[in-house]
Amino acid sequence: MNIILNIINTIGPLLSLIGTYCLILSYSKSNEIEHAITKGKIADGVVIKMREDPDHSPADLAYRGVAPVVEFRTVNGFFQHFSLTYKKNSPFEVGKAVKIYYYHYKSRMEMALEDDETGTLPKTLLKWGIIFCAIGYPIVLYKMRGLF
């Protein structure tokens, strides 16, 4: 038990740093689609492929959610957007022209269709960020107590 407490005491500052990063990334990812739609430019794209949901169970044949892969051109070249919004009755089909929003700034590349959803990633990052911060920050505060 002493060894486990010693390890947690040692990695506490690292956990608080990872937790803070998860919280920031969660906020960024939860607003990414809205930001691309409100601040981005509009391009005309074409659905080139429909992907099946990789998380569906092979036993559940009634659910076959699909999401589009859209190819579009900007002044910077060709791009592809892999939507993560899987729907059983998707309004998209291969060859269909669609409107896509994109926001490219330096290394930040955000793309979204009008009906894209954020999915579960922001909530998962938020959950783990809270857990890591709850473990790490008390250890950091305890270690800082000796400085003053």
Coordinates of C-alpha atoms in Angstrom, one line a residue:
M1 CA 0.0 0.0 0.0
N2 CA 2.9 2.3 0.8
I3 CA 4.3 1.7 -2.7
I4 CA 1.0 2.7 -4.4
L5 CA 0.8 5.9 -2.3
N6 CA 4.4 6.7 -3.2
I7 CA 3.7 6.2 -6.9
I8 CA 0.6 8.4 -6.8
N9 CA 2.5 11.1 -4.9
T10 CA 5.2 11.0 -7.5
I11 CA 2.9 11.2 -10.6
G12 CA 0.4 13.6 -9.0
P13 CA 1.7 16.7 -10.7
L14 CA 1.7 14.9 -14.1
L15 CA -1.9 13.8 -13.5
S16 CA -3.0 17.4 -12.8
L17 CA -1.3 18.5 -16.0
I18 CA -2.9 15.8 -18.1
G19 CA -6.3 16.5 -16.4
T20 CA -6.1 20.2 -17.2
Y21 CA -5.2 19.4 -20.8
C22 CA -8.2 17.0 -21.1
L23 CA -10.5 19.8 -19.8
I24 CA -9.2 22.3 -22.3
L25 CA -9.5 19.8 -25.1
S26 CA -13.0 18.8 -24.1
Y27 CA -14.1 22.4 -24.3
S28 CA -12.4 22.9 -27.6
K29 CA -13.9 19.7 -29.1
S30 CA -17.4 20.5 -27.8
N31 CA -17.4 23.8 -29.7
E32 CA -15.5 22.7 -32.9
I33 CA -18.6 22.0 -35.1
E34 CA -20.4 25.2 -34.1
H35 CA -17.2 27.2 -34.6
A36 CA -16.7 25.8 -38.1
I37 CA -20.3 26.5 -39.0
T38 CA -20.4 30.1 -37.6
K39 CA -16.8 31.3 -38.5
G40 CA -15.9 29.0 -41.4
K41 CA -16.2 29.4 -45.1
I42 CA -18.6 27.4 -47.3
A43 CA -17.5 25.0 -50.0
D44 CA -19.3 22.6 -52.3
G45 CA -18.4 19.0 -51.7
V46 CA -19.4 15.6 -53.0
V47 CA -20.1 12.5 -51.0
I48 CA -17.5 10.0 -52.1
K49 CA -18.2 7.2 -49.7
M50 CA -20.5 6.0 -46.9
R51 CA -18.8 4.5 -43.9
E52 CA -20.5 2.0 -41.5
D53 CA -20.3 2.7 -37.8
P54 CA -17.3 0.8 -36.4
D55 CA -18.9 0.6 -33.0
H56 CA -22.0 -1.3 -33.9
S57 CA -22.4 -4.9 -32.9
P58 CA -22.4 -7.5 -35.7
A59 CA -25.3 -9.2 -33.9
D60 CA -27.4 -6.1 -34.2
L61 CA -28.3 -6.3 -37.9
A62 CA -31.2 -3.8 -37.5
Y63 CA -28.8 -1.0 -36.8
R64 CA -26.5 -0.2 -39.7
G65 CA -25.6 3.5 -39.1
V66 CA -23.6 5.2 -41.8
A67 CA -21.7 8.5 -42.1
P68 CA -20.6 10.3 -45.2
V69 CA -17.1 11.0 -46.4
V70 CA -17.1 14.3 -48.3
E71 CA -14.4 15.5 -50.7
F72 CA -14.2 19.3 -51.4
R73 CA -11.8 21.8 -52.9
T74 CA -10.6 25.1 -51.4
V75 CA -7.9 27.5 -52.6
N76 CA -5.4 25.4 -50.6
G77 CA -6.3 22.1 -52.4
F78 CA -8.5 19.1 -52.0
F79 CA -9.7 17.9 -48.6
Q80 CA -11.7 15.1 -47.2
H81 CA -14.1 15.3 -44.2
F82 CA -14.9 12.1 -42.4
S83 CA -18.2 12.7 -40.6
L84 CA -18.6 11.0 -37.3
T85 CA -22.4 11.4 -37.2
Y86 CA -23.6 7.8 -37.9
K87 CA -27.3 7.6 -38.8
K88 CA -29.4 4.6 -39.7
N89 CA -31.4 6.6 -42.3
S90 CA -28.8 9.0 -43.5
P91 CA -29.9 11.7 -45.9
F92 CA -26.6 11.4 -47.8
E93 CA -25.8 9.1 -50.7
V94 CA -22.6 8.6 -52.8
G95 CA -22.4 11.2 -55.5
K96 CA -24.7 13.7 -53.8
A97 CA -23.5 17.4 -53.7
V98 CA -23.4 18.8 -50.2
K99 CA -22.5 22.1 -48.5
I100 CA -19.6 21.8 -46.1
Y101 CA -18.2 24.4 -43.7
Y102 CA -14.5 24.6 -43.1
Y103 CA -12.2 26.7 -41.0
H104 CA -8.5 26.5 -41.7
Y105 CA -6.0 28.6 -39.7
K106 CA -2.4 27.5 -39.4
S107 CA -2.6 23.9 -38.0
R108 CA -6.2 24.2 -37.0
M109 CA -8.4 22.5 -39.5
E110 CA -12.1 22.3 -38.6
M111 CA -14.7 20.9 -41.0
A112 CA -18.4 20.2 -40.5
L113 CA -21.6 19.3 -42.3
E114 CA -24.8 21.0 -41.3
D115 CA -26.1 18.0 -39.4
D116 CA -22.8 16.9 -37.7
E117 CA -22.9 16.2 -34.0
T118 CA -20.0 16.3 -31.5
G119 CA -20.4 12.7 -30.3
T120 CA -19.1 11.3 -27.0
L121 CA -15.5 12.5 -27.1
P122 CA -16.0 15.9 -25.3
K123 CA -17.9 14.2 -22.5
T124 CA -15.3 11.4 -22.2
L125 CA -12.5 14.0 -22.0
L126 CA -14.4 16.0 -19.5
K127 CA -14.9 13.0 -17.3
W128 CA -11.2 11.9 -17.4
G129 CA -10.1 15.5 -16.9
I130 CA -12.1 15.8 -13.7
I131 CA -10.8 12.5 -12.4
F132 CA -7.1 13.3 -13.1
C133 CA -7.5 16.8 -11.7
A134 CA -9.2 15.4 -8.6
I135 CA -6.3 13.1 -8.0
G136 CA -3.4 15.4 -9.1
Y137 CA -4.2 18.9 -7.7
P138 CA -4.5 17.9 -4.0
I139 CA -1.1 16.3 -4.3
V140 CA 0.3 19.4 -6.0
L141 CA -1.2 21.6 -3.3
Y142 CA 0.1 19.4 -0.6
K143 CA 3.6 19.6 -2.1
M144 CA 3.4 23.4 -2.4
R145 CA 2.4 23.7 1.2
G146 CA 6.0 23.1 2.2
L147 CA 7.2 26.1 0.1
F148 CA 5.4 28.7 2.2

